[in-house]
């Protein structure tokens, strides 16, 4: 792969003339090109089978309004040549996700999806939810559309097959069965209430069910239930009946299970008024394992083929594609995408655009979901826009805010103090922009809310000035909402003046008379406190924002407090991570017992080498 960047012309040339200057030195190799504006910000990333031929298209008029605007803003270009067009496609999608160019179709929500893992690194396999890289030994089933879908399935599978979900450390330390055994969610392998062979048979049945052979599993259970009933083993027959019901519940929750589609993702796109919704249904083992909707950033004049191709490239950049992708719209470079995805998966991946039959019905259902989801989102966006206009009017802002930051603190008598920041905008809550702050101030008086808020805002604006000094990345707020009255507002104003950002509007939200919900008072610098009418939608909107900030801060505080409660001196020993900490505690019972152990006992713990045992011993006996 070769990086080429021709020398820039002496005069600041932009638009068509700028692009024509690059054509003189471009080759016909495949590769990726980047278009940049006068501030060197990336406007667009594209791929080409022939760089010279592709870029020459931009040097001639006759484009859509979106592309025309992009060309006018182009002040320079960068090029990366690749060996193949497939390599260019993969590189293009990586750069789009990394650089987030203004004029590309961009998938903004690209989280990993959870799986069910039957872990096989223990004689009694554990069944659990798994997200991330598939490094653990075992069998993976998924992806599922959401953690909720996994949890519901796991809950019913526990009822049906009585498999354990506890960690190995908990399993090895049990001396009597836990509550899950009492409520018939586990067979009690930790204390020998089921043989290894019988447990392995239950694991095999669970894997068969998750692999799509659910009917056969249920038939076998039904035969066993009838045999137990005839033998007058009514308690066992009732237990088998409950297991069959649990499996039926799993199937019912999955909705339509296609008979002719074993493994596929159904991807349906709906475009309307410059917005897009993509619905993805996950079909595995002839079972529907849920669906998710996505809202990629698109322009008003993009085609369905362009959006679909960009979505597929970015969506499967960090995910393993299934054997079939059933699409609502054909893409321009289908052969290239098929080759790239097949290379990534290590097996053949097929792209289909069905016109009839069961697959077409699946696409039709996904399209209906996409259309309805986009309609709901557009309705919510219209309501949100109206609330933001009302907020601007209530607080005398220059215009509806695009980014609102709301701050709150949480602590118990000054301990485990944290600050929380939530963000809202035209599309609602922006949860990927939430931030938490561990209060570090050693000189703060415990419970000093003013001091904590000062620290949080100081750190926030110091970082903003460093990361976005020109305020052109969309990271700066248009409005600050502070939980508190005149005192908090004055404290925050000092910080803003010190950083030279006092022009940002700020409002303190105080509880008001009798601290009654609905009688909030709003405080601004140099103005008298005022209130909104109790039935004002803007007041409800502010209450929701404040409550969300409060929820986020309290949740962060609880997590920090829980971590502090579970902390042990073992956390401070270099080389002792989470796994070895669990092994030590499971072996000795407590950190205090670890501190009293000699070298021979420490070395006997699984995963603890002689060198690490010496480190642990020296840590507790340095004095």
Coordinates of C-alpha atoms in Angstrom, one line a residue:
X1 CA 0.0 0.0 0.0
X2 CA 1.4 3.4 -1.0
X3 CA 0.5 6.8 0.3
X4 CA 0.7 9.7 -2.2
X5 CA -0.1 13.3 -1.6
X6 CA 1.0 15.7 -4.4
X7 CA 2.5 19.0 -3.5
X8 CA -0.1 21.7 -2.9
X9 CA -0.4 24.5 -5.4
X10 CA 1.0 27.9 -4.5
X11 CA -2.3 29.7 -4.6
X12 CA -5.3 28.6 -2.5
X13 CA -7.2 26.9 -5.4
X14 CA -10.5 25.1 -4.5
X15 CA -13.3 23.3 -6.3
X16 CA -13.0 21.9 -9.9
X17 CA -9.6 23.6 -10.5
X18 CA -8.1 22.0 -7.4
X19 CA -9.3 18.6 -8.4
X20 CA -8.0 19.0 -12.0
X21 CA -4.5 19.9 -10.6
X22 CA -4.3 16.4 -9.0
X23 CA -5.2 14.5 -12.2
X24 CA -1.8 15.3 -13.7
X25 CA 0.0 13.0 -11.3
X26 CA -2.6 10.3 -10.5
X27 CA -2.2 6.7 -11.7
X28 CA -4.9 4.2 -12.7
X29 CA -4.3 2.0 -9.7
X30 CA -7.1 1.0 -7.3
X31 CA -7.2 2.9 -4.0
X32 CA -8.9 5.4 -1.7
X33 CA -9.2 9.2 -2.0
X34 CA -9.9 11.8 0.6
X35 CA -11.3 15.3 -0.1
X36 CA -10.3 18.0 2.4
X37 CA -11.5 21.6 3.0
X38 CA -9.3 24.7 3.6
X39 CA -8.8 23.7 7.3
X40 CA -7.7 20.2 6.3
X41 CA -10.9 18.6 7.6
X42 CA -11.9 15.5 5.7
X43 CA -15.1 16.1 3.7
X44 CA -15.4 12.8 1.9
X45 CA -13.7 9.4 1.6
X46 CA -14.2 7.2 -1.5
X47 CA -12.8 4.1 -3.1
X48 CA -11.9 3.6 -6.8
X49 CA -11.0 0.7 -9.1
X50 CA -9.1 3.4 -11.1
X51 CA -8.2 6.5 -9.1
X52 CA -7.5 8.7 -12.1
X53 CA -10.8 7.7 -13.8
X54 CA -12.8 8.2 -10.6
X55 CA -11.4 11.5 -9.6
X56 CA -11.7 12.9 -13.1
X57 CA -15.5 12.5 -12.7
X58 CA -15.3 15.2 -10.0
X59 CA -13.5 17.6 -12.3
X60 CA -16.5 18.0 -14.5
X61 CA -19.9 19.7 -13.7
X62 CA -23.2 17.8 -13.6
X63 CA -23.4 16.4 -10.1
X64 CA -26.2 16.4 -7.4
X65 CA -26.4 19.5 -5.1
X66 CA -24.7 17.6 -2.3
X67 CA -21.7 16.6 -4.4
X68 CA -21.6 20.1 -5.9
X69 CA -21.3 21.6 -2.4
X70 CA -18.6 19.1 -1.5
X71 CA -16.6 20.0 -4.6
X72 CA -16.8 23.7 -3.9
X73 CA -15.4 23.1 -0.4
X74 CA -12.6 20.9 -1.6
X75 CA -9.2 22.6 -1.2
X76 CA -6.9 19.5 -1.2
X77 CA -6.9 15.8 -1.7
X78 CA -5.1 12.7 -0.4
X79 CA -4.7 9.3 -2.0
X80 CA -3.8 5.8 -0.8
X81 CA -3.1 3.2 -3.5
X82 CA -4.0 -0.4 -2.8
X83 CA -3.2 -3.8 -4.5
X84 CA -6.9 -4.7 -5.1
X85 CA -10.3 -3.0 -5.2
X86 CA -11.4 -5.2 -2.4
X87 CA -8.6 -3.9 -0.2
X88 CA -9.7 -0.4 -1.2
X89 CA -13.3 -1.1 -0.1
X90 CA -12.2 -2.3 3.3
X91 CA -9.9 0.6 3.8
X92 CA -12.6 3.1 2.7
X93 CA -15.0 1.8 5.4
X94 CA -12.3 1.9 8.1
X95 CA -11.5 5.5 7.2
X96 CA -15.1 6.5 7.2
X97 CA -15.7 5.1 10.7
X98 CA -12.5 6.7 11.9
X99 CA -12.7 10.2 10.3
X100 CA -16.6 10.6 10.1
X101 CA -16.5 12.8 7.0
X102 CA -19.2 15.4 6.5
X103 CA -20.5 14.1 3.1
X104 CA -20.3 10.3 3.6
X105 CA -23.2 8.1 4.6
X106 CA -22.3 7.4 8.2
X107 CA -23.5 4.6 10.6
X108 CA -23.5 6.3 14.0
X109 CA -24.7 3.5 16.3
X110 CA -22.3 0.5 15.7
X111 CA -22.2 -1.4 19.0
X112 CA -21.3 -5.1 19.2
X113 CA -24.2 -7.6 19.7
X114 CA -24.4 -10.1 22.6
X115 CA -24.2 -13.9 22.2
X116 CA -25.1 -16.8 24.3
X117 CA -21.9 -18.8 25.3
X118 CA -21.8 -22.3 26.5
X119 CA -18.4 -22.2 28.2
X120 CA -16.5 -25.5 27.9
X121 CA -13.4 -24.8 30.1
X122 CA -15.0 -26.6 33.1
X123 CA -16.3 -30.2 33.5
X124 CA -19.8 -28.6 34.2
X125 CA -20.3 -26.1 31.4
X126 CA -21.6 -22.6 32.2
X127 CA -24.2 -20.9 30.1
X128 CA -24.0 -17.1 30.0
X129 CA -24.3 -13.9 28.0
X130 CA -21.2 -12.9 26.1
X131 CA -20.2 -9.7 24.3
X132 CA -17.0 -8.9 22.5
X133 CA -14.2 -11.0 21.1
X134 CA -14.8 -14.8 21.0
X135 CA -11.7 -15.8 23.0
X136 CA -13.3 -18.1 25.6
X137 CA -13.4 -21.9 24.9
X138 CA -17.0 -23.0 24.2
X139 CA -19.9 -22.8 21.7
X140 CA -21.3 -19.4 20.7
X141 CA -24.9 -18.8 19.6
X142 CA -25.9 -15.4 18.2
X143 CA -25.9 -12.6 17.6
X144 CA -29.0 -11.5 19.5
X145 CA -30.5 -8.1 18.8
X146 CA -30.2 -6.9 22.4
X147 CA -29.1 -7.9 25.9
X148 CA -32.8 -8.1 26.8
X149 CA -33.4 -10.8 24.1
X150 CA -30.4 -12.8 25.5
X151 CA -31.6 -12.5 29.1
X152 CA -35.1 -13.6 28.3
X153 CA -33.7 -16.6 26.4
X154 CA -31.2 -17.5 29.1
X155 CA -34.0 -17.3 31.7
X156 CA -36.1 -19.8 29.9
X157 CA -33.2 -22.1 29.0
X158 CA -32.3 -22.2 32.7
X159 CA -35.9 -23.4 33.4
X160 CA -35.7 -25.9 30.6
X161 CA -32.2 -27.4 31.0
X162 CA -31.2 -26.4 34.6
X163 CA -27.7 -25.3 33.5
X164 CA -25.6 -23.2 35.9
X165 CA -24.7 -19.5 35.2
X166 CA -22.4 -19.0 38.2
X167 CA -18.7 -18.3 37.7
X168 CA -16.1 -21.0 38.2
X169 CA -14.9 -19.4 41.4
X170 CA -18.4 -19.3 42.9
X171 CA -19.0 -22.9 41.7
X172 CA -15.8 -24.2 43.3
X173 CA -16.5 -22.5 46.6
X174 CA -20.1 -23.7 47.1
X175 CA -20.8 -26.2 50.0
X176 CA -24.6 -26.2 49.5
X177 CA -26.9 -25.4 46.6
X178 CA -27.8 -21.8 46.0
X179 CA -31.2 -20.2 45.6
X180 CA -31.4 -21.0 41.8
X181 CA -31.5 -24.7 42.8
X182 CA -34.4 -24.0 45.2
X183 CA -36.4 -22.3 42.5
X184 CA -35.6 -25.1 39.9
X185 CA -33.4 -23.0 37.7
X186 CA -30.2 -25.1 38.3
X187 CA -29.6 -28.8 38.8
X188 CA -27.0 -28.2 41.6
X189 CA -23.8 -29.6 39.9
X190 CA -21.7 -27.6 42.4
X191 CA -22.6 -30.0 45.2
X192 CA -22.9 -33.2 43.2
X193 CA -26.7 -33.3 42.9
X194 CA -26.3 -34.3 39.2
X195 CA -23.7 -36.5 37.6
X196 CA -21.3 -35.2 35.1
X197 CA -22.7 -37.4 32.4
X198 CA -26.3 -36.3 33.0
X199 CA -25.3 -32.6 33.1
X200 CA -23.4 -33.1 29.8
X201 CA -26.6 -34.5 28.2
X202 CA -28.5 -31.4 29.4
X203 CA -25.8 -29.2 27.8
X204 CA -26.1 -31.1 24.6
X205 CA -29.9 -30.7 24.5
X206 CA -29.5 -26.9 25.1
X207 CA -27.0 -26.7 22.2
X208 CA -29.3 -28.7 20.0
X209 CA -32.2 -26.4 20.8
X210 CA -30.1 -23.2 20.1
X211 CA -28.8 -24.9 16.9
X212 CA -32.4 -25.1 15.5
X213 CA -33.2 -28.7 16.4
X214 CA -35.8 -27.5 18.9
X215 CA -38.7 -29.7 17.7
X216 CA -36.7 -32.9 18.2
X217 CA -35.7 -31.8 21.7
X218 CA -39.3 -31.1 22.7
X219 CA -40.4 -34.4 21.2
X220 CA -37.8 -36.3 23.3
X221 CA -38.9 -34.4 26.5
X222 CA -42.5 -35.2 25.7
X223 CA -41.7 -38.9 25.4
X224 CA -39.8 -38.8 28.7
X225 CA -42.8 -37.0 30.4
X226 CA -45.2 -39.7 29.2
X227 CA -42.9 -42.5 30.4
X228 CA -42.5 -40.8 33.8
X229 CA -46.3 -40.4 34.0
X230 CA -47.0 -44.0 33.2
X231 CA -44.4 -45.0 35.8
X232 CA -46.3 -42.8 38.3
X233 CA -43.2 -40.6 38.7
X234 CA -45.5 -37.5 38.8
X235 CA -42.9 -35.1 40.2
X236 CA -40.5 -35.8 37.4
X237 CA -43.3 -35.6 34.9
X238 CA -44.3 -32.2 36.2
X239 CA -40.6 -31.0 36.0
X240 CA -40.4 -32.2 32.3
X241 CA -43.7 -30.5 31.6
X242 CA -42.3 -27.2 32.9
X243 CA -39.2 -27.6 30.7
X244 CA -41.3 -28.1 27.6
X245 CA -43.3 -25.0 28.5
X246 CA -40.1 -23.0 28.9
X247 CA -38.9 -24.0 25.4
X248 CA -42.3 -23.1 24.0
X249 CA -42.0 -19.7 25.6
X250 CA -38.6 -19.1 23.9
X251 CA -40.0 -20.0 20.5
X252 CA -43.0 -17.8 21.1
X253 CA -40.9 -14.8 22.0
X254 CA -38.9 -15.2 18.7
X255 CA -41.9 -14.5 16.5
X256 CA -41.8 -15.8 13.0
X257 CA -39.2 -18.6 12.6
X258 CA -38.5 -19.1 8.8
X259 CA -38.3 -22.7 7.7
X260 CA -36.2 -22.0 4.5
X261 CA -33.6 -19.6 6.0
X262 CA -31.1 -21.2 8.3
X263 CA -28.6 -18.4 8.8
X264 CA -29.0 -14.9 7.5
X265 CA -29.4 -11.2 8.3
X266 CA -32.4 -9.5 6.7
X267 CA -31.4 -5.9 6.0
X268 CA -34.2 -3.5 5.0
X269 CA -33.8 0.3 4.2
X270 CA -36.5 3.0 4.2
X271 CA -35.6 6.5 3.0
X272 CA -37.9 9.5 3.5
X273 CA -37.3 13.3 3.6
X274 CA -33.5 13.0 3.8
X275 CA -33.6 10.5 6.7
X276 CA -33.0 6.8 6.7
X277 CA -33.9 3.8 8.9
X278 CA -32.2 0.4 8.4
X279 CA -33.8 -2.6 10.1
X280 CA -31.7 -5.7 10.7
X281 CA -33.3 -9.0 11.6
X282 CA -31.0 -11.8 12.8
X283 CA -31.9 -15.3 11.7
X284 CA -29.8 -18.1 13.1
X285 CA -30.6 -21.8 13.2
X286 CA -34.0 -21.1 11.5
X287 CA -34.9 -18.9 14.4
X288 CA -35.5 -15.2 14.6
X289 CA -33.2 -13.8 17.3
X290 CA -34.5 -10.3 17.3
X291 CA -34.0 -7.1 15.3
X292 CA -32.4 -3.7 15.7
X293 CA -33.0 -0.4 13.9
X294 CA -30.3 2.0 12.8
X295 CA -30.4 5.6 11.6
X296 CA -27.4 6.3 9.4
X297 CA -26.6 9.9 8.6
X298 CA -27.5 10.6 5.0
X299 CA -28.0 13.5 2.6
X300 CA -31.2 14.5 0.8
X301 CA -30.0 13.3 -2.6
X302 CA -28.4 9.9 -1.8
X303 CA -29.7 6.8 -3.4
X304 CA -30.9 3.7 -1.7
X305 CA -28.0 1.7 -3.3
X306 CA -25.4 4.1 -1.9
X307 CA -26.9 4.0 1.7
X308 CA -27.2 0.2 1.6
X309 CA -23.6 -0.3 0.4
X310 CA -22.2 2.1 3.0
X311 CA -24.2 0.5 5.8
X312 CA -23.1 -3.0 4.9
X313 CA -19.4 -2.0 4.7
X314 CA -19.5 -0.2 8.1
X315 CA -21.8 -2.6 9.9
X316 CA -19.8 -5.7 9.2
X317 CA -16.4 -4.0 9.6
X318 CA -16.2 -5.4 13.2
X319 CA -18.7 -8.3 13.0
X320 CA -18.7 -11.7 11.4
X321 CA -21.3 -11.7 8.5
X322 CA -23.7 -14.7 8.2
X323 CA -23.9 -17.0 5.2
X324 CA -26.6 -14.9 3.6
X325 CA -27.5 -11.2 3.6
X326 CA -31.1 -10.7 2.4
X327 CA -31.4 -7.1 1.2
X328 CA -34.3 -4.8 0.4
X329 CA -32.2 -2.9 -2.2
X330 CA -29.5 -4.0 -4.6
X331 CA -26.1 -2.3 -4.3
X332 CA -23.8 -1.1 -7.1
X333 CA -20.7 -3.1 -6.2
X334 CA -22.4 -6.4 -5.1
X335 CA -19.6 -8.6 -6.4
X336 CA -16.9 -6.5 -4.6
X337 CA -18.9 -6.5 -1.4
X338 CA -19.5 -10.3 -1.6
X339 CA -15.7 -10.9 -2.1
X340 CA -14.8 -8.6 0.8
X341 CA -17.3 -10.1 3.3
X342 CA -16.4 -13.7 2.2
X343 CA -12.7 -12.9 2.7
X344 CA -13.5 -11.5 6.2
X345 CA -15.7 -14.5 7.2
X346 CA -13.4 -17.1 5.7
X347 CA -16.3 -18.7 3.8
X348 CA -18.8 -17.8 1.1
X349 CA -21.2 -15.0 1.9
X350 CA -24.1 -14.5 -0.4
X351 CA -26.0 -11.3 -1.1
X352 CA -29.7 -11.7 -2.1
X353 CA -32.4 -9.3 -3.2
X354 CA -35.5 -11.6 -3.3
X355 CA -38.5 -10.9 -5.4
X356 CA -40.8 -13.7 -4.2
X357 CA -41.2 -16.4 -1.7
X358 CA -40.4 -16.7 2.0
X359 CA -37.3 -14.5 1.8
X360 CA -39.3 -11.7 0.1
X361 CA -41.8 -11.9 2.9
X362 CA -39.0 -11.5 5.4
X363 CA -37.8 -8.4 3.6
X364 CA -41.4 -7.1 3.4
X365 CA -41.8 -7.5 7.2
X366 CA -38.5 -5.8 7.8
X367 CA -39.4 -2.9 5.5
X368 CA -42.6 -2.4 7.3
X369 CA -40.7 -2.2 10.6
X370 CA -38.2 0.3 9.1
X371 CA -41.0 2.5 7.8
X372 CA -42.8 2.6 11.1
X373 CA -39.7 3.1 13.1
X374 CA -38.6 6.1 10.9
X375 CA -42.1 7.6 11.2
X376 CA -42.0 7.4 15.0
X377 CA -38.5 8.9 15.0
X378 CA -39.5 11.7 12.8
X379 CA -42.6 12.4 15.0
X380 CA -40.3 12.4 18.1
X381 CA -37.9 14.7 16.3
X382 CA -40.6 17.2 15.5
X383 CA -41.8 17.2 19.2
X384 CA -38.2 17.6 20.3
X385 CA -37.7 20.5 17.9
X386 CA -40.8 22.2 19.3
X387 CA -39.5 21.7 22.9
X388 CA -36.1 23.2 22.0
X389 CA -37.8 26.2 20.4
X390 CA -39.8 26.6 23.6
X391 CA -36.6 26.3 25.7
X392 CA -34.9 29.0 23.6
X393 CA -37.9 31.3 24.2
X394 CA -38.2 30.6 27.9
X395 CA -34.5 31.3 28.5
X396 CA -34.1 34.1 25.9
X397 CA -31.5 32.2 23.8
X398 CA -30.5 33.2 20.3
X399 CA -31.9 30.0 18.9
X400 CA -32.9 26.4 19.7
X401 CA -29.9 24.7 21.4
X402 CA -28.2 21.9 19.5
X403 CA -26.3 20.6 22.5
X404 CA -27.6 20.9 26.1
X405 CA -25.3 19.7 28.9
X406 CA -26.8 19.0 32.3
X407 CA -24.6 18.5 35.4
X408 CA -25.3 16.8 38.8
X409 CA -23.2 15.4 41.7
X410 CA -23.7 12.4 43.9
X411 CA -22.1 11.3 47.2
X412 CA -22.8 10.1 50.7
X413 CA -21.4 12.5 53.2
X414 CA -18.7 13.3 50.8
X415 CA -17.5 9.7 50.2
X416 CA -17.2 8.2 46.7
X417 CA -18.1 11.6 45.2
X418 CA -18.8 11.7 41.5
X419 CA -20.1 14.2 39.0
X420 CA -22.3 13.3 36.0
X421 CA -22.9 15.1 32.7
X422 CA -25.7 14.1 30.3
X423 CA -26.2 15.6 26.9
X424 CA -29.4 16.2 24.9
X425 CA -30.0 17.7 21.4
X426 CA -32.4 17.7 18.5
X427 CA -32.5 13.9 18.4
X428 CA -33.0 13.5 22.2
X429 CA -30.6 12.1 24.7
X430 CA -27.1 11.6 23.3
X431 CA -26.0 8.8 25.6
X432 CA -22.7 8.2 23.9
X433 CA -21.7 11.8 25.0
X434 CA -22.4 11.2 28.7
X435 CA -19.4 11.7 30.9
X436 CA -18.7 10.8 34.5
X437 CA -16.1 12.6 36.8
X438 CA -14.5 11.0 39.8
X439 CA -14.0 13.9 42.2
X440 CA -10.3 14.2 43.0
X441 CA -10.1 17.4 45.1
X442 CA -8.2 16.4 48.2
X443 CA -8.7 19.9 49.7
X444 CA -12.5 19.7 49.4
X445 CA -14.7 19.6 52.5
X446 CA -16.7 16.4 52.5
X447 CA -20.1 17.2 51.0
X448 CA -19.0 20.6 49.5
X449 CA -21.4 20.6 46.4
X450 CA -20.1 24.0 45.3
X451 CA -16.5 22.8 45.3
X452 CA -17.4 19.5 43.5
X453 CA -19.3 21.4 40.8
X454 CA -16.3 23.8 40.3
X455 CA -14.0 20.8 39.9
X456 CA -16.2 19.1 37.3
X457 CA -16.7 22.3 35.2
X458 CA -13.0 23.2 35.4
X459 CA -12.0 19.8 34.1
X460 CA -14.8 19.9 31.4
X461 CA -13.8 23.3 30.0
X462 CA -10.1 22.7 30.2
X463 CA -10.5 19.6 28.1
X464 CA -12.9 21.4 25.6
X465 CA -10.3 24.2 25.1
X466 CA -7.7 21.6 24.4
X467 CA -9.7 19.3 22.1
X468 CA -11.8 21.8 20.2
X469 CA -10.3 25.3 20.5
X470 CA -12.0 26.4 17.3
X471 CA -15.4 25.2 18.4
X472 CA -16.1 23.5 15.1
X473 CA -16.4 19.9 16.1
X474 CA -19.9 20.1 17.7
X475 CA -18.5 19.5 21.2
X476 CA -19.3 22.8 22.8
X477 CA -22.7 23.3 24.6
X478 CA -25.3 25.9 23.6
X479 CA -26.8 25.7 27.1
X480 CA -25.7 24.5 30.5
X481 CA -28.3 23.3 33.1
X482 CA -27.0 23.1 36.6
X483 CA -28.8 21.3 39.5
X484 CA -28.9 24.1 42.1
X485 CA -29.8 27.7 42.8
X486 CA -28.0 31.0 42.9
X487 CA -24.9 29.6 44.8
X488 CA -24.2 26.9 42.3
X489 CA -24.8 29.3 39.4
X490 CA -22.3 31.9 40.9
X491 CA -19.7 29.1 41.4
X492 CA -20.0 27.9 37.9
X493 CA -19.9 31.5 36.5
X494 CA -16.5 32.0 38.2
X495 CA -15.1 28.9 36.3
X496 CA -16.6 30.1 33.0
X497 CA -15.1 33.6 33.4
X498 CA -11.7 32.1 34.3
X499 CA -11.7 30.1 31.1
X500 CA -13.1 32.9 28.9
X501 CA -16.3 31.1 28.0
X502 CA -18.8 33.2 30.0
X503 CA -20.9 33.8 26.9
X504 CA -22.3 30.2 27.0
X505 CA -25.9 30.5 28.5
X506 CA -26.3 28.8 31.9
X507 CA -29.4 28.2 34.0
X508 CA -29.6 26.8 37.5
X509 CA -32.6 24.6 38.2
X510 CA -33.6 24.8 41.9
X511 CA -36.4 22.9 43.6
X512 CA -38.3 26.1 44.5
X513 CA -40.9 26.5 47.2
X514 CA -41.3 23.5 49.6
X515 CA -38.9 21.7 47.2
X516 CA -42.0 20.6 45.3
X517 CA -41.7 18.8 42.0
X518 CA -43.3 21.3 39.6
X519 CA -42.4 24.5 41.4
X520 CA -38.9 24.7 40.1
X521 CA -37.2 28.1 40.0
X522 CA -34.7 29.0 37.4
X523 CA -31.6 31.2 38.1
X524 CA -29.5 33.1 35.7
X525 CA -26.7 35.6 36.3
X526 CA -27.9 39.1 36.7
X527 CA -31.6 38.2 36.6
X528 CA -34.3 37.5 39.2
X529 CA -35.4 33.9 39.7
X530 CA -38.4 32.9 37.7
X531 CA -40.7 29.9 37.2
X532 CA -42.7 28.3 34.4
X533 CA -46.3 27.3 34.5
X534 CA -46.9 24.0 36.0
X535 CA -48.4 22.6 32.8
X536 CA -45.8 24.0 30.5
X537 CA -44.3 21.2 28.3
X538 CA -40.9 23.0 28.5
X539 CA -41.0 22.5 32.3
X540 CA -41.7 18.8 31.9
X541 CA -38.8 18.6 29.4
X542 CA -36.4 20.3 31.9
X543 CA -37.6 18.0 34.7
X544 CA -36.8 15.0 32.5
X545 CA -33.3 16.2 31.7
X546 CA -32.6 17.0 35.4
X547 CA -34.0 13.6 36.5
X548 CA -31.8 11.8 33.8
X549 CA -28.7 13.7 35.1
X550 CA -29.7 12.7 38.7
X551 CA -30.2 9.0 37.6
X552 CA -26.8 9.0 35.8
X553 CA -24.9 10.6 38.7
X554 CA -26.5 8.2 41.3
X555 CA -25.8 5.2 39.1
X556 CA -22.2 6.2 38.7
X557 CA -21.9 6.8 42.5
X558 CA -23.4 3.4 43.3
X559 CA -21.0 1.7 40.9
X560 CA -18.0 3.4 42.5
X561 CA -19.2 2.6 46.0
X562 CA -19.8 -1.1 45.1
X563 CA -16.3 -1.2 43.6
X564 CA -14.8 0.3 46.8
X565 CA -16.7 -2.2 49.0
X566 CA -15.3 -5.1 47.0
X567 CA -11.8 -3.7 46.9
X568 CA -9.0 -5.7 48.6
X569 CA -5.3 -5.2 49.1
X570 CA -4.8 -7.7 46.2
X571 CA -5.9 -4.9 43.8
X572 CA -2.6 -3.1 44.5
X573 CA -0.3 -6.0 43.7
X574 CA 1.3 -5.8 40.3
X575 CA 0.5 -8.9 38.2
X576 CA -2.6 -9.8 40.1
X577 CA -5.6 -9.2 37.8
X578 CA -9.2 -10.1 38.1
X579 CA -8.8 -13.8 37.3
X580 CA -5.9 -14.4 39.8
X581 CA -7.7 -12.3 42.4
X582 CA -10.7 -14.6 42.1
X583 CA -8.5 -17.7 42.3
X584 CA -6.7 -16.5 45.4
X585 CA -10.0 -15.5 47.2
X586 CA -11.6 -18.8 46.2
X587 CA -8.6 -20.8 47.5
X588 CA -8.0 -18.9 50.8
X589 CA -11.4 -17.4 51.4
X590 CA -10.3 -13.9 52.1
X591 CA -7.6 -11.3 51.5
X592 CA -6.5 -11.6 55.1
X593 CA -5.9 -15.3 54.7
X594 CA -3.9 -14.6 51.6
X595 CA -1.7 -12.2 53.6
X596 CA -1.0 -14.9 56.1
X597 CA -0.1 -17.6 53.6
X598 CA 3.4 -18.9 53.0
X599 CA 5.1 -19.3 49.7
X600 CA 4.3 -23.0 49.3
X601 CA 0.5 -22.3 49.8
X602 CA 0.5 -19.4 47.4
X603 CA 2.2 -21.4 44.7
X604 CA -0.4 -24.1 45.0
X605 CA -3.1 -21.7 43.7
X606 CA -3.9 -22.4 40.0
X607 CA -2.4 -19.6 37.8
X608 CA 0.1 -18.3 40.4
X609 CA 3.7 -18.9 39.4
X610 CA 6.6 -19.0 41.8
X611 CA 7.6 -15.5 40.8
X612 CA 4.1 -14.1 41.4
X613 CA 3.8 -16.0 44.7
X614 CA 7.1 -14.3 45.8
X615 CA 5.6 -10.8 44.8
X616 CA 2.4 -11.5 46.8
X617 CA 4.4 -12.7 49.8
X618 CA 6.7 -9.7 49.7
X619 CA 3.8 -7.3 49.3
X620 CA 2.4 -8.4 52.7
X621 CA 5.7 -8.9 54.5
X622 CA 7.7 -5.9 53.3
X623 CA 7.8 -4.4 56.8

